[in-house]
Structure formats: C-alpha cells, structure tokens
Coordinates of C-alpha atoms in Angstrom, one line a residue:
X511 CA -6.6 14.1 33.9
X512 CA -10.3 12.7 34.9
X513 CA -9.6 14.8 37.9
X514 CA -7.8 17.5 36.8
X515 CA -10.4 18.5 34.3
X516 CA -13.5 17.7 36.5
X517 CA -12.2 19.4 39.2
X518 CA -11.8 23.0 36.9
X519 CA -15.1 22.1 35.2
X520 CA -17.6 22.2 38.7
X521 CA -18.9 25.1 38.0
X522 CA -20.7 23.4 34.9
X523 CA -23.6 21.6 37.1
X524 CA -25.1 25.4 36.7
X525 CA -24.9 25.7 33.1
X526 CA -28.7 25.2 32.9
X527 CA -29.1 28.4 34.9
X528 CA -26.4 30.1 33.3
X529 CA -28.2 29.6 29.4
X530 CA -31.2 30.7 30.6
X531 CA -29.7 33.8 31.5
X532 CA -27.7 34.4 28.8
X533 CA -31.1 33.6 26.2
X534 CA -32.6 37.1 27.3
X535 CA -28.9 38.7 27.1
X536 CA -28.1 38.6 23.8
X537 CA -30.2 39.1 20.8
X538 CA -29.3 39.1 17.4
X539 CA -28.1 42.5 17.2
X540 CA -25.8 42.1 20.3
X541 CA -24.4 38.8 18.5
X542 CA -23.6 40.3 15.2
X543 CA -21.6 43.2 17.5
X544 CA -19.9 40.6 19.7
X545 CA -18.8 38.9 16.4
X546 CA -17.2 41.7 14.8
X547 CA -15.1 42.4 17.9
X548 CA -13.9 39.1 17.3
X549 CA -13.4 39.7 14.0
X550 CA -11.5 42.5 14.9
X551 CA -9.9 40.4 17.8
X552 CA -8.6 37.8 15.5
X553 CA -7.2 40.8 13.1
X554 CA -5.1 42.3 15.7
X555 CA -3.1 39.2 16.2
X556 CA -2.6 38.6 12.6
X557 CA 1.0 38.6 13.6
X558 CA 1.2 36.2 16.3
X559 CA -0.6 34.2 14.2
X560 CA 1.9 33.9 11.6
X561 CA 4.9 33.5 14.0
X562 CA 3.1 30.7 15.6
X563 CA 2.6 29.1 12.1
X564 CA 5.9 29.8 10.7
X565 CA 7.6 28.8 14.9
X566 CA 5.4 24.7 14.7
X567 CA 6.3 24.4 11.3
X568 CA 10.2 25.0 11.7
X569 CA 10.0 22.5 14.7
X570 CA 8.7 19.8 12.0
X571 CA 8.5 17.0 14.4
X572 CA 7.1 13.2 14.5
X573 CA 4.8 11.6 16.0
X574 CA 4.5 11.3 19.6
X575 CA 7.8 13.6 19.5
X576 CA 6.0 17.1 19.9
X577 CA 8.1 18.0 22.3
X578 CA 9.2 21.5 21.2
X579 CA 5.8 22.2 19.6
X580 CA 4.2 21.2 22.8
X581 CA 6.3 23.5 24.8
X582 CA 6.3 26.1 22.5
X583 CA 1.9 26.2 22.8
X584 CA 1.6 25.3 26.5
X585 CA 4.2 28.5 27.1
X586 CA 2.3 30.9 24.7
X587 CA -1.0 30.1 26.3
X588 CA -0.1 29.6 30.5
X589 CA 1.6 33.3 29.4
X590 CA -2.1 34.3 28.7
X591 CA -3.6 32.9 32.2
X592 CA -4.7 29.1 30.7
X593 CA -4.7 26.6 33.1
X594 CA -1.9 23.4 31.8
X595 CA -2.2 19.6 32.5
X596 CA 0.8 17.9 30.5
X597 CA 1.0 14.5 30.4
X598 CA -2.5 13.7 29.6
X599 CA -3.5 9.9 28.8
X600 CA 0.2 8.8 29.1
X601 CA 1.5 10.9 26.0
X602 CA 4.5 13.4 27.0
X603 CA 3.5 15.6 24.3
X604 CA -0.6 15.4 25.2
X605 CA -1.9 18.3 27.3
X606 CA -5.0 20.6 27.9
X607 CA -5.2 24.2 28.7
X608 CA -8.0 25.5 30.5
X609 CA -9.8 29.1 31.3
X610 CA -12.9 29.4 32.6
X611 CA -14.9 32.7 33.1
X612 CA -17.9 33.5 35.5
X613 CA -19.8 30.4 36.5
X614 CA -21.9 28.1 34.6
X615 CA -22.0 28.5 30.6
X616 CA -20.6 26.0 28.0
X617 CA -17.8 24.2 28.4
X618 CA -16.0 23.8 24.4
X619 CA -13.0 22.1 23.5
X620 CA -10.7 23.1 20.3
X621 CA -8.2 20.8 18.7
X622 CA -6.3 20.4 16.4
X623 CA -2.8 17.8 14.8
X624 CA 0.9 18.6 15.7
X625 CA 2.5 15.8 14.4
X626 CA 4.4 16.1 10.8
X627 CA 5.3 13.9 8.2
X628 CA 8.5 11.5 7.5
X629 CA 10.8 12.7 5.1
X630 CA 8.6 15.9 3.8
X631 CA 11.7 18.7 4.6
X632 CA 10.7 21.5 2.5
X633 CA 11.6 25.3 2.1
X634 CA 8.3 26.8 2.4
X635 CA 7.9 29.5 -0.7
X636 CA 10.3 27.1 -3.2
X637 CA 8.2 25.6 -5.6
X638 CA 10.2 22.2 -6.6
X639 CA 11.5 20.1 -4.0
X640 CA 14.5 21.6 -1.6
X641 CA 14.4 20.3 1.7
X642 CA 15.6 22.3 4.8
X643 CA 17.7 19.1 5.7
X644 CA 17.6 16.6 3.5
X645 CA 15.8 13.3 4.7
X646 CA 14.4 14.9 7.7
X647 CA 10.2 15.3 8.4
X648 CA 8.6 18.3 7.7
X649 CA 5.1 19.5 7.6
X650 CA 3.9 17.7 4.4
X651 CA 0.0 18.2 5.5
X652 CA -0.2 21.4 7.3
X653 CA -0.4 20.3 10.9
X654 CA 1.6 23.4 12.1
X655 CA -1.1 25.6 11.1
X656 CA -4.3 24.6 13.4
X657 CA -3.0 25.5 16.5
X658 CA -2.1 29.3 15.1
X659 CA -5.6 29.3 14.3
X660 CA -7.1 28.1 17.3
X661 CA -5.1 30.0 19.7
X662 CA -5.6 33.2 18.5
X663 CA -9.8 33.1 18.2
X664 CA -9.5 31.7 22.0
X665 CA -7.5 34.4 23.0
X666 CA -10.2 36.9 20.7
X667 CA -13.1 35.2 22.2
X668 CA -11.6 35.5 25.8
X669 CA -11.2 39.2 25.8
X670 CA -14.7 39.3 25.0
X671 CA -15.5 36.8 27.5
X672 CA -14.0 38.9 30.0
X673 CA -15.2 42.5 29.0
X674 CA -18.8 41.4 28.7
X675 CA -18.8 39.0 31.7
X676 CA -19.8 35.9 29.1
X677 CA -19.7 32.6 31.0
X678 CA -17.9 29.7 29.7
X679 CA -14.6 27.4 29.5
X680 CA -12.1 27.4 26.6
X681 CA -10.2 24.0 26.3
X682 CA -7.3 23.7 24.1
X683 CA -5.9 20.5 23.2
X684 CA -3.5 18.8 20.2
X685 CA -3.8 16.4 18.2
X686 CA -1.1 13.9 19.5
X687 CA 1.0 11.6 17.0
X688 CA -2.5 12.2 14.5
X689 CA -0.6 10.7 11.5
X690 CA -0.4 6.9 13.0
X691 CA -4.0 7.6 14.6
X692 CA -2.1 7.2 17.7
X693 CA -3.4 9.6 20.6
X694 CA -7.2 10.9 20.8
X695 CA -8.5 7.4 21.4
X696 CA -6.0 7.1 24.1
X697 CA -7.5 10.5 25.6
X698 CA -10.9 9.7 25.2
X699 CA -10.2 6.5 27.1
X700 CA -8.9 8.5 29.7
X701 CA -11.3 10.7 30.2
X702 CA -9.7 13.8 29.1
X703 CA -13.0 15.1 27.6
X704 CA -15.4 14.6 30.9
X705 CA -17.1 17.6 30.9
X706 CA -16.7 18.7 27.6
X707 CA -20.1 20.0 25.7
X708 CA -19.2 20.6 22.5
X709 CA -15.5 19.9 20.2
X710 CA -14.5 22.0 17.1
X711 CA -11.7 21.1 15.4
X712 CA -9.4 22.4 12.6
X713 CA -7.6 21.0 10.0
X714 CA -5.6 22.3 7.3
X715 CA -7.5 22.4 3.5
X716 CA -7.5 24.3 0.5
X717 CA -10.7 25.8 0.7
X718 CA -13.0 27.1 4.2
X719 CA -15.4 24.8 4.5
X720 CA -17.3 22.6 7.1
X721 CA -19.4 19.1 7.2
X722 CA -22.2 16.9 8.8
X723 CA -23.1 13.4 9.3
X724 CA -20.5 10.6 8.0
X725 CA -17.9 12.5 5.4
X726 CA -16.3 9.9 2.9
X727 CA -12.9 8.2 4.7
X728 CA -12.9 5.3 7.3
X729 CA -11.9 4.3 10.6
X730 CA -8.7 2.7 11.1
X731 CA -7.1 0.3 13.3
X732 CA -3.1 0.6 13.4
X733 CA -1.4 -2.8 14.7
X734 CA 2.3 -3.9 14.5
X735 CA 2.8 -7.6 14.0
X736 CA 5.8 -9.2 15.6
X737 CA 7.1 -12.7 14.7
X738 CA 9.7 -14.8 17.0
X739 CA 11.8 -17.2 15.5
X740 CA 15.1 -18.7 16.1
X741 CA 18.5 -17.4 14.4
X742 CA 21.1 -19.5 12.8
X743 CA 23.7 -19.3 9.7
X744 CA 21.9 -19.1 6.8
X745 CA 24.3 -20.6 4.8
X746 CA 25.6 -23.3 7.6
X747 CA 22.9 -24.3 9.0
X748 CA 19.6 -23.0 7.3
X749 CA 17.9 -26.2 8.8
X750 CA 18.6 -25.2 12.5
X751 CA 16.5 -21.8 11.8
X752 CA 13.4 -20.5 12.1
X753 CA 12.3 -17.0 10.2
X754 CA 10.6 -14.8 11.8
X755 CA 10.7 -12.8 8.3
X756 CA 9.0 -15.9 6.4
X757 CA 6.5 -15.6 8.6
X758 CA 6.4 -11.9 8.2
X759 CA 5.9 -12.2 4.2
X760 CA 3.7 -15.2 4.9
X761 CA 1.6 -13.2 6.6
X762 CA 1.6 -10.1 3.8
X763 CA 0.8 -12.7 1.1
X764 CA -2.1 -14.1 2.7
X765 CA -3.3 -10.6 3.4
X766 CA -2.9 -9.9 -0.3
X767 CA -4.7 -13.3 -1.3
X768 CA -7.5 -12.6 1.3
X769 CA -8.1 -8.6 0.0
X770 CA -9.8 -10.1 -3.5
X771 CA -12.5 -11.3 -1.3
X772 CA -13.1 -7.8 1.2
X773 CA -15.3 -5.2 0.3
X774 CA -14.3 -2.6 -2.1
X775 CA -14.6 0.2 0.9
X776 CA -11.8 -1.3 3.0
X777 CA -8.4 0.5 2.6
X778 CA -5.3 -1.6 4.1
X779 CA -1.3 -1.3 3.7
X780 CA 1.6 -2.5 5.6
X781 CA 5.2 -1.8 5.9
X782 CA 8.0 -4.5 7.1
X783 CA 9.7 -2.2 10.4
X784 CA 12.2 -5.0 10.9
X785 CA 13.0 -7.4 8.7
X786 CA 16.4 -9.1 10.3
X787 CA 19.6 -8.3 10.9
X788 CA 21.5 -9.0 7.5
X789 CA 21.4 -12.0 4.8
X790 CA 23.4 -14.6 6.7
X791 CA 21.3 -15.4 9.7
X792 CA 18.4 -16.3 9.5
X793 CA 15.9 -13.4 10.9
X794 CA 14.9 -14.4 14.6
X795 CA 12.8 -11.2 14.8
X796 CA 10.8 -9.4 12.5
X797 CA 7.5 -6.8 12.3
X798 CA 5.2 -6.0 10.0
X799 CA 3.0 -2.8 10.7
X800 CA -1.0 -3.0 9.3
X801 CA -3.1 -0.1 8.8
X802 CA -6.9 -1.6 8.4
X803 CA -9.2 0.4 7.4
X804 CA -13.4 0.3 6.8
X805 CA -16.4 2.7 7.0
X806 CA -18.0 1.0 10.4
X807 CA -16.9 -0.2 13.4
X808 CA -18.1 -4.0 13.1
X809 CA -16.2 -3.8 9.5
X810 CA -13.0 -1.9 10.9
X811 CA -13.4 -5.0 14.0
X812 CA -13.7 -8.0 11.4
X813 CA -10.8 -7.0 9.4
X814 CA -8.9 -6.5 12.4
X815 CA -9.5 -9.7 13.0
X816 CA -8.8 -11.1 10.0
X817 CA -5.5 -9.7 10.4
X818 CA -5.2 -11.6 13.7
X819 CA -6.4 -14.8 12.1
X820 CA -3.8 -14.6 9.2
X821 CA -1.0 -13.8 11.6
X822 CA -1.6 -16.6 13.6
X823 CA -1.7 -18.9 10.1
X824 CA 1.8 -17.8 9.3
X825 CA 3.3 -18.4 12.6
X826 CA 1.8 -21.9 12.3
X827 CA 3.7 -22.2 8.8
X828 CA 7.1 -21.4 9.7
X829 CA 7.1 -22.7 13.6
X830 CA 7.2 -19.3 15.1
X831 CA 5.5 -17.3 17.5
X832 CA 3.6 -14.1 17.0
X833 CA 2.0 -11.3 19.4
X834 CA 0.9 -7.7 18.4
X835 CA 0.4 -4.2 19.6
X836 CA -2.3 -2.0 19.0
X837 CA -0.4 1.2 18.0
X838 CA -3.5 3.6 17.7
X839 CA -7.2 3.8 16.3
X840 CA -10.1 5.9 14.5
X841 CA -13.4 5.6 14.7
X842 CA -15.3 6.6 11.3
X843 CA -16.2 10.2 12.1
X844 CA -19.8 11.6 12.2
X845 CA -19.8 15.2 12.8
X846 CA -23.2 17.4 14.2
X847 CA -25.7 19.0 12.1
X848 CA -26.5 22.1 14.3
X849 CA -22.9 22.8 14.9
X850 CA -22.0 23.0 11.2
X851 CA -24.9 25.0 10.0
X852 CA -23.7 27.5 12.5
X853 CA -20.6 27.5 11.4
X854 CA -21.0 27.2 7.8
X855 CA -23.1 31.0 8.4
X856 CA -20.1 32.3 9.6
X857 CA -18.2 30.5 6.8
X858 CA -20.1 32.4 4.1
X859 CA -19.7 35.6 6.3
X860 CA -16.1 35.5 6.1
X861 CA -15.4 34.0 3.0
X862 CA -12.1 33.1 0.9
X863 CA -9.1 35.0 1.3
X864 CA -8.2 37.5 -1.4
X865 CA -5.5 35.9 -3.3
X866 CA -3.2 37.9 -5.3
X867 CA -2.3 37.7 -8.7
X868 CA 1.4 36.4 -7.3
X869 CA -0.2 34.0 -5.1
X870 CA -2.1 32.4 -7.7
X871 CA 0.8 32.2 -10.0
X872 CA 2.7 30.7 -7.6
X873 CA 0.2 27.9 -6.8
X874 CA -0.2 27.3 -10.3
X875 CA 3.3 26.8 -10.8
X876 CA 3.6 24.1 -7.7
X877 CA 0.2 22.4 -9.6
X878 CA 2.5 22.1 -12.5
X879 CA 5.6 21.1 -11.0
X880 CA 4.9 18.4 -9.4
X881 CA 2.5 17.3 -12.5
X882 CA -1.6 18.4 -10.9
X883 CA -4.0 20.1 -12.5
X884 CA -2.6 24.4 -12.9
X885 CA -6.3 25.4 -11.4
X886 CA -4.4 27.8 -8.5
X887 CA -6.0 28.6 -5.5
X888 CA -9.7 28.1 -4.3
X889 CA -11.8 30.9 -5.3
X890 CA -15.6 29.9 -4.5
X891 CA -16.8 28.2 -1.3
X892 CA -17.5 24.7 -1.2
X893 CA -20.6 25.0 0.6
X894 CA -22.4 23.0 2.9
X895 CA -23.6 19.7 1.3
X896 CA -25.7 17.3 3.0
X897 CA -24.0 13.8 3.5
X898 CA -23.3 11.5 0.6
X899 CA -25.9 8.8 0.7
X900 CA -23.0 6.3 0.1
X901 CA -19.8 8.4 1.2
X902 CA -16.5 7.1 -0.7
X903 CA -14.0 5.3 1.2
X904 CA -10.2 7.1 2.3
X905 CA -8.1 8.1 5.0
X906 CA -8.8 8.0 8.6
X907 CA -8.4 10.6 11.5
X908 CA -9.3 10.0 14.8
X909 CA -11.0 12.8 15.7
X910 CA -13.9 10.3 14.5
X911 CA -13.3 9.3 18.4
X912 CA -14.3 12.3 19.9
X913 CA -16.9 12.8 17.6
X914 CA -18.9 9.6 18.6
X915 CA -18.2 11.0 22.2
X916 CA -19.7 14.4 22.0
X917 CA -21.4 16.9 19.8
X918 CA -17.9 17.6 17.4
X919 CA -17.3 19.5 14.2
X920 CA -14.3 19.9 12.0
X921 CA -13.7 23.3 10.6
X922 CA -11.0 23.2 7.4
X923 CA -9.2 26.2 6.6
X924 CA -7.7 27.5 2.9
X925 CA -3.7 27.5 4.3
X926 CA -2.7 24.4 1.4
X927 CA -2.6 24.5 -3.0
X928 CA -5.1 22.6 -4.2
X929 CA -5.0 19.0 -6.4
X930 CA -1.4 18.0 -4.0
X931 CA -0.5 14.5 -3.4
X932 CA -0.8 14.5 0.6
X933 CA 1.4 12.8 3.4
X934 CA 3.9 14.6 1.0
X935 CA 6.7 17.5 0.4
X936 CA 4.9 19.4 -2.0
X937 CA 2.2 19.6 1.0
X938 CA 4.5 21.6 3.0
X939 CA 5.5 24.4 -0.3
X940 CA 2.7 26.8 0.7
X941 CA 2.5 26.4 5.1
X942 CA 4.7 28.8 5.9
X943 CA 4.1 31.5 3.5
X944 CA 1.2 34.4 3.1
X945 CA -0.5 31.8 1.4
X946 CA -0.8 29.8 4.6
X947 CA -1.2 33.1 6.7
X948 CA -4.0 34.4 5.2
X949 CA -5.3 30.8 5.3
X950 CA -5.1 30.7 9.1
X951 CA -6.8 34.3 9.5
X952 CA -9.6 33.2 7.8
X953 CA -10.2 29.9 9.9
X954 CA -9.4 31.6 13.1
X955 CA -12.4 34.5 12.4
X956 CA -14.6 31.2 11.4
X957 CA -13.8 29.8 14.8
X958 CA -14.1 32.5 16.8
X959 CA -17.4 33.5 15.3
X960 CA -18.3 30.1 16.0
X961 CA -17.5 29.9 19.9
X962 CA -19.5 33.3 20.1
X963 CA -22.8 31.5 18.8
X964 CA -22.5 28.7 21.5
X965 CA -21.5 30.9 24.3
X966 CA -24.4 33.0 23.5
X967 CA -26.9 30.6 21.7
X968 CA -28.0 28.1 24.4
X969 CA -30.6 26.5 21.7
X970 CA -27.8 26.2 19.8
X971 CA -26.0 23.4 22.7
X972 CA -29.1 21.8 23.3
X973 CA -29.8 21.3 19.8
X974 CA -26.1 20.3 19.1
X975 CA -26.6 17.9 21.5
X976 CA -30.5 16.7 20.6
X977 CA -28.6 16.0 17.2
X978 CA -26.4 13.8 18.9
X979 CA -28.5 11.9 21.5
X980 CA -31.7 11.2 19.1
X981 CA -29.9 11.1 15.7
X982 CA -26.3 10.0 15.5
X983 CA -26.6 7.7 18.3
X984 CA -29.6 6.5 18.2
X985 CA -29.1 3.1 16.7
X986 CA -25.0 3.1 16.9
X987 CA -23.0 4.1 19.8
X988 CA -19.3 4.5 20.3
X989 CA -17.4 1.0 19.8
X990 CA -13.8 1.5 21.4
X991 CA -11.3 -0.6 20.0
X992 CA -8.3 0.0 22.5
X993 CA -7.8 -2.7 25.2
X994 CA -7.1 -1.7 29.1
X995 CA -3.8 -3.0 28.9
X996 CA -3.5 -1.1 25.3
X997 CA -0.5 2.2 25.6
X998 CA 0.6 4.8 23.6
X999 CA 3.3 3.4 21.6
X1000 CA 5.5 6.7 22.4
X1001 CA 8.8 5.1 21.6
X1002 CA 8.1 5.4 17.8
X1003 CA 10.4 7.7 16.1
X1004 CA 12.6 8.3 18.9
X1005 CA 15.7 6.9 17.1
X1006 CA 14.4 9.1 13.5
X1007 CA 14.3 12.4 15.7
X1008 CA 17.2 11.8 17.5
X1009 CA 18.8 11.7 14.0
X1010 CA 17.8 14.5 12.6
X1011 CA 17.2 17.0 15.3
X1012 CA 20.2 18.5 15.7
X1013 CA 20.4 19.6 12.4
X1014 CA 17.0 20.5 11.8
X1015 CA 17.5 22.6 15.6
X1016 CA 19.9 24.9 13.4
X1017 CA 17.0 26.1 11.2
X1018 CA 14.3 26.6 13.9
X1019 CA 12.4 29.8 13.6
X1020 CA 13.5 33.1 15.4
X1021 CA 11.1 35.5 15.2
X1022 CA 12.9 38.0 17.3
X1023 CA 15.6 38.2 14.8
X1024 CA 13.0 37.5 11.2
X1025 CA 10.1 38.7 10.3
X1026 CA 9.0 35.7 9.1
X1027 CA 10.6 32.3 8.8
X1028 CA 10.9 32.9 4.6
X1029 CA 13.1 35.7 5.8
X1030 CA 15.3 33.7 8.1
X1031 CA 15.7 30.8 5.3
X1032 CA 16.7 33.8 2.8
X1033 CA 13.7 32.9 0.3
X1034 CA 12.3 35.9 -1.6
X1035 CA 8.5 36.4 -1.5
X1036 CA 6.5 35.8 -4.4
X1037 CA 9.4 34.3 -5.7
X1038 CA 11.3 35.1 -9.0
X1039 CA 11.8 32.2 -10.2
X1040 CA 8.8 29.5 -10.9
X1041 CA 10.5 26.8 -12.7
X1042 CA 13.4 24.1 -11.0
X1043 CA 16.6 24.8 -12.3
X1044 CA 17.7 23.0 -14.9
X1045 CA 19.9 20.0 -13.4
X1046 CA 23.9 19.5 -14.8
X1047 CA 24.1 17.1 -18.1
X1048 CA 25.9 14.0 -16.6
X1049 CA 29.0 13.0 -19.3

C-alpha cells in the first residue's frame, strides 16, 4: 500500500502552489456558500445514509471478519469513481479508497470502526433485550454508523470539488478489528498513511461534539499468553503432568498480587481463551489474553513488561514453557487544536438534532430499562473544553496511532442514548432507528463542513500541522509498540462467525424490498409498547 498510495498522491509535491492559489480564491463569503451546498449535499442523501446504517448494522460482524461490511463500502464507493486497495497492512477486511481532483491541494483521510461486539444481537427500536439471533454479535457501540456518515459528506464535498475545480484527495479508510485495538497500528506500520495531511475521524456518541490535546482514556497493549505443558491422566498419573493452566492462573494471580502496587491510572483485565481440554487430563495447552492499559507510552511499555516478567515467573513454577503474541495496540491519543476549533464552529453551526417528543420517550424508557439515569436524549452541546490538566484514565482506541502520526481529530456524533453501559446490547437499541439517522446527518454536515475549511483554508493545514510539529511533538514522539515480525492476528473469531453467520445472513438488510431495516424486522416505529413484557410465573 506504501506504493499504491504514493503513487496516487504525486500530485501533492505541488500543494504549496496549489494553497497559495486557493488563499486568494475563496473568502469568507465564498466559504459560507460552499458550506451550505454541502449542507445541502449531505441532505439529499439523507436516504442512502440510512440504508448504509441500517445495511453495516444488519451485517453485525467481528473483528477482523468485516468481510460483508467491507464489500458492502468498497462497492458503494468504486460505484462513485474512488480508487480501491484491499488488503491493506495484511488485513483482508483493511482497504483505502481514493479520489483525487485537479492537482496539488490537501491530501485528508476519514475513518472510522467496522467491527461489532460479541454477543450484543439486538432488534434495533425494542427497548429491553431481544436479540435478532440469540448469542450472536451485534453492534453494541455504534460502529455501523461512521462509515454512513463519512461517505456521504465525501460524496457532498466531491460534487463540490468537481463543480468548483477545488483541488484535493479524499481518503476513506475503516477502522479494522477496532474493538481488540487490532488494525490501525498495523496500518500505520505499513505505511498506509504516507502522504496523508490531515485525519478526521468519527465515532459514534450521544451528543456532537469534538476534542484537543490528551482526552481522558489510555493506550493499550493487547497480548495473548500461551503456556506449554505436558498432558497426562489427571487421575492416573497427575505426577507425570505438567499444567499449562496452573501456569495460566499462576500467572493471573501474580498479576492480581502485582496491580496493589501500579498506579491508579493503569486499567488491565484478562480472559482465559483456552483453558484445556476437559477435567481428566491434565491441560498441555492453555492462553490467557491481557489487555494493559496506561496514559503514556513508557507506562503502557513497563506494564507490558511486567506482564512478560510475570509470565515467565509462572512458567518457572509449574516447569512449562511460555511465548506470546502481540494481538494489537493504542497509543494514548492526542488530537490537534486547529483542527477542532474548526470543527467545533461548524459543530455549533449545525447543532443537535431535533428530537421528538417520541424519541425522547423512547430513550427515556431504554435509561430505565436497563436501570440508567431516565435523562433522554442530549439536548445542549457539550462544547469545546480545553484538556483536563490531569485527564481520567479509561478505554483505549487506536486511532491514538494515527494521531501521533499526523495532524488527527475525532468528530463524535449524537446516533446512541445517553448514561448506556457500552461494549453492550442496550448499545445497539437506538443504531438503527431515526434516532441513529438523524444522528448520522448531523455528523456527516459537521464533516463535510469541515473538509470544506481545509480544502479552502490553507492557514488552516499549516497551522494544523504547526500544532503538531512545535506542540504535541515537541518533547514526545510516536513510540510504536508492534515488532517487525508482529501480524494481524486475523484468525480471531473465525470459528464465532462461522457459527453464527448463517443465521444472522437470514436477517441482513434489503433495502430494495424495506424501507428501512425496522421495517424488514416488523418493529413498529416509535413503538407502542415501552415496558418488557411481563415474563410467565414458573409453578
């Protein structure tokens, strides 16, 4: 892809000229008019907006199993003349799509996640939990919205592109496997972003809202542990063994012992993938899988460490052997000052979606059934704050990798019901619905507005990326943490998707037969009924 992308992005060595050009183009005036036919861009695809949304959620699909999703996006945009490289940085599901118009001008990437969330099936629109196929992953965070979003202010923007002879390049990219933190540092790596000026990226949120500097959350380094031992009856001959799952819990127990003495702003949590075979021989193989997480590299490094260190301990205790796999990582993210100012203008330009008195009724009765706060649906802008002096610690997305690679923002869009747990069912209620639709409007006419003020803002680049030389890495430069040797672990959740996919095909999304996907799944919109049914008395 180092190649690929350099090879379409040559034109760039005259971007200089270019924004000197376009600074005594466009002056305020011809802005504000370029960004309400965007505006009015992004309106006229309010539908294929929502069919995209409501087409990625029905897919509901895994990590590092995007396939349909994938397919689905790279077919919607080569259809509208964007250059595709699949394959990208070793992931089947990883790919870019490319257009470039004129010569010279900025070259601006959008991304956003595609991956969804183990057992989250949910009917969107049904306000208790009732999965489309029980067991199965759905979208229990949102990530089948950002892609709706993004694709519909490129394909705004690049009408305007064209009919006012703007230069520029639109790159489109997803958020591979995004849940394990499994595919953007694989990409950066790889050199999929060469070329690239500036990154905005979307994620799914209950209110419209952009940020600067270090947000709370942490970086993350995602490792599976695998011990070797040697089987034998357990009952026989327990002597003659050597557990591999001792040495598993060995290892967790020390990791326990040793968190007392880390600092409060680390965040780790494992799960045992394989822990033998059954109770009667003793467990030649097992895997424990680490998430450790911290607020800067050298902490996320140490604790990674650590984790080696303790390992290696528990091996030594039970006579086994141990080697480990980096699954994926996240640098802490730091996102650019110029970039979100701009944004956050057009942020309080287009504002919160309307929300009707069913729509807020309907969130409110989600808040209460799954026990959160009944406060309903956003209704005032969050507002740009400057960075917490001490941000709290939390979860980790890797888009922090790009952003220590280039000047990067992350727009969130209103699409999800406030106060939810996350990583969860109740997540996926609202992300097929009008809830989620209007959501997605309202980001997309926040991103488009956006990619107008770089492609016609040159100050604005070279201060995006002033901001980024000669503040954020000033005194700390990118850190990767993948090895060389290190590749995308894309065998996880084959066997979980070969499972369930065949059922879950039987409910995809056919919007030449349904208006929208509540309409193919039968489910009334705003629904009747608020309240679970009541469930039979056992005797």
């Amino acid at each position: 892809m180092r190649n690929g992308l350099k090879g379409l992005l040559l034109a760039g060595a005259l971007a200089m000229s270019a924004s000197a050009a376009l600074a005594e183009a466009y002056d305020a005036k011809a802005i504000a008019e370029l960004k309400q036919e965007a505006l009015a861009g992004v309106e006229a695809r309010a539908k294929l907006s929502q069919v995209m949304n409501d087409q990625i959620f029905s897919y509901g699909e895994l990590a590092f199993q995007e396939f349909e999703t994938s397919k689905y996006l790279t077919d919607v945009l080569e259809k509208n003349g964007f250059k595709i490289q699949r394959g990208v940085a070793g992931l089947p599901t990883g790919w870019t799509a490319t257009w470039t118009n004129g010569t010279g001008g900025p070259v601006i990437a959008l991304g956003s996640d595609i991956d969804c969330i183990p057992k989250a099936s949910q009917k969107p629109g049904v306000p208790w939990h009732d999965p489309i196929v029980a067991g199965a992953p759905g979208h229990g965070e949102g990530h089948n919205s950002g892609q709706a979003l993004n694709v519909v202010a490129a394909l705004a923007v690049k009408d305007l592109m064209i009919k006012h002879k703007i230069a520029g390049t639109l790159v489109l990219w997803p958020g591979v496997a995004e849940e394990l933190v499994a595919g953007k540092a694989f990409m950066v790596r790889d050199g999929v972003f060469k070329g690239v000026d500036v990154t905005i990226f979307t994620h799914v949120d209950s209110n419209l809202v952009t940020t600067w500097g270090q947000p709370s959350g942490t970086g993350n380094v995602s490792v599976k542990y695998t011990f070797h031992g040697e089987a034998a009856h357990a009952a026989g001959a327990p002597w003659r063994g050597r557990s591999a799952l001792d040495a598993v819990e060995l290892m967790d127990m020390g990791w326990n012992m040793r968190r007392e003495h880390l600092r409060p702003e680390q965040r780790s949590h494992y799960v045992i993938t394989d822990g033998g075979d059954q109770p009667n021989v003793v467990p030649q193989e097992a895997t424990v899988w680490y998430f450790f997480r911290e607020q800067t590299f050298d902490n996320i490094k140490k604790n990674y460490a650590l984790g080696n260190k303790i390992a290696d301990g528990a091996a030594l205790m039970t006579d086994t052997t141990v080697d480990h796999k980096v699954v994926g990582t996240a640098a802490p993210q730091h996102f650019n000052k110029p970039m979100a100012e701009a944004a956050d203008l057009n942020i309080q330009a287009v504002g919160l979606p309307a929300w009707t008195p069913e729509e807020q009724a309907f969130a409110k009765a989600v808040q209460r059934n799954i026990g959160a706060p009944e406060k309903g649906l956003d209704t005032k802008l969050t507002g740009l704050e400057p960075p917490k002096e001490k941000p709290e610690s939390g979860g980790s997305d890797d888009i922090g990798d790009i952003s220590w690679n280039m000047p990067t923002i992350t727009i969130r869009y209103p699409a999800n019901i406030p106060g939810l747990p996350g990583h969860h069912w109740a997540n996926a209620i609202s992300m097929a619905t009008p809830i989620a639709h209007k959501g997605v409007q309202a980001g997309s006419k926040v991103m488009a507005m956006t990619i107008v003020d770089l492609l016609t803002k040159p100050e604005l680049v070279t201060a995006a990326k002033a901001y980024f030389k000669d503040v954020q890495t000033k005194d700390q430069k990118y850190v990767p943490m993948l090895e060389a040797s290190d590749k995308p672990q894309i065998q996880i959740n084959t066997e979980t998707m070969a499972k369930f996919r065949p059922e879950m095909a039987k409910y995809y999304y056919d919007s030449k037969k349904y208006p929208t996907y509540l309409d193919q799944l039968g489910i009334k919109w705003p629904p009747a009924q608020l309240t679970p049914p009541a469930q039979p008395k056992s005797e």
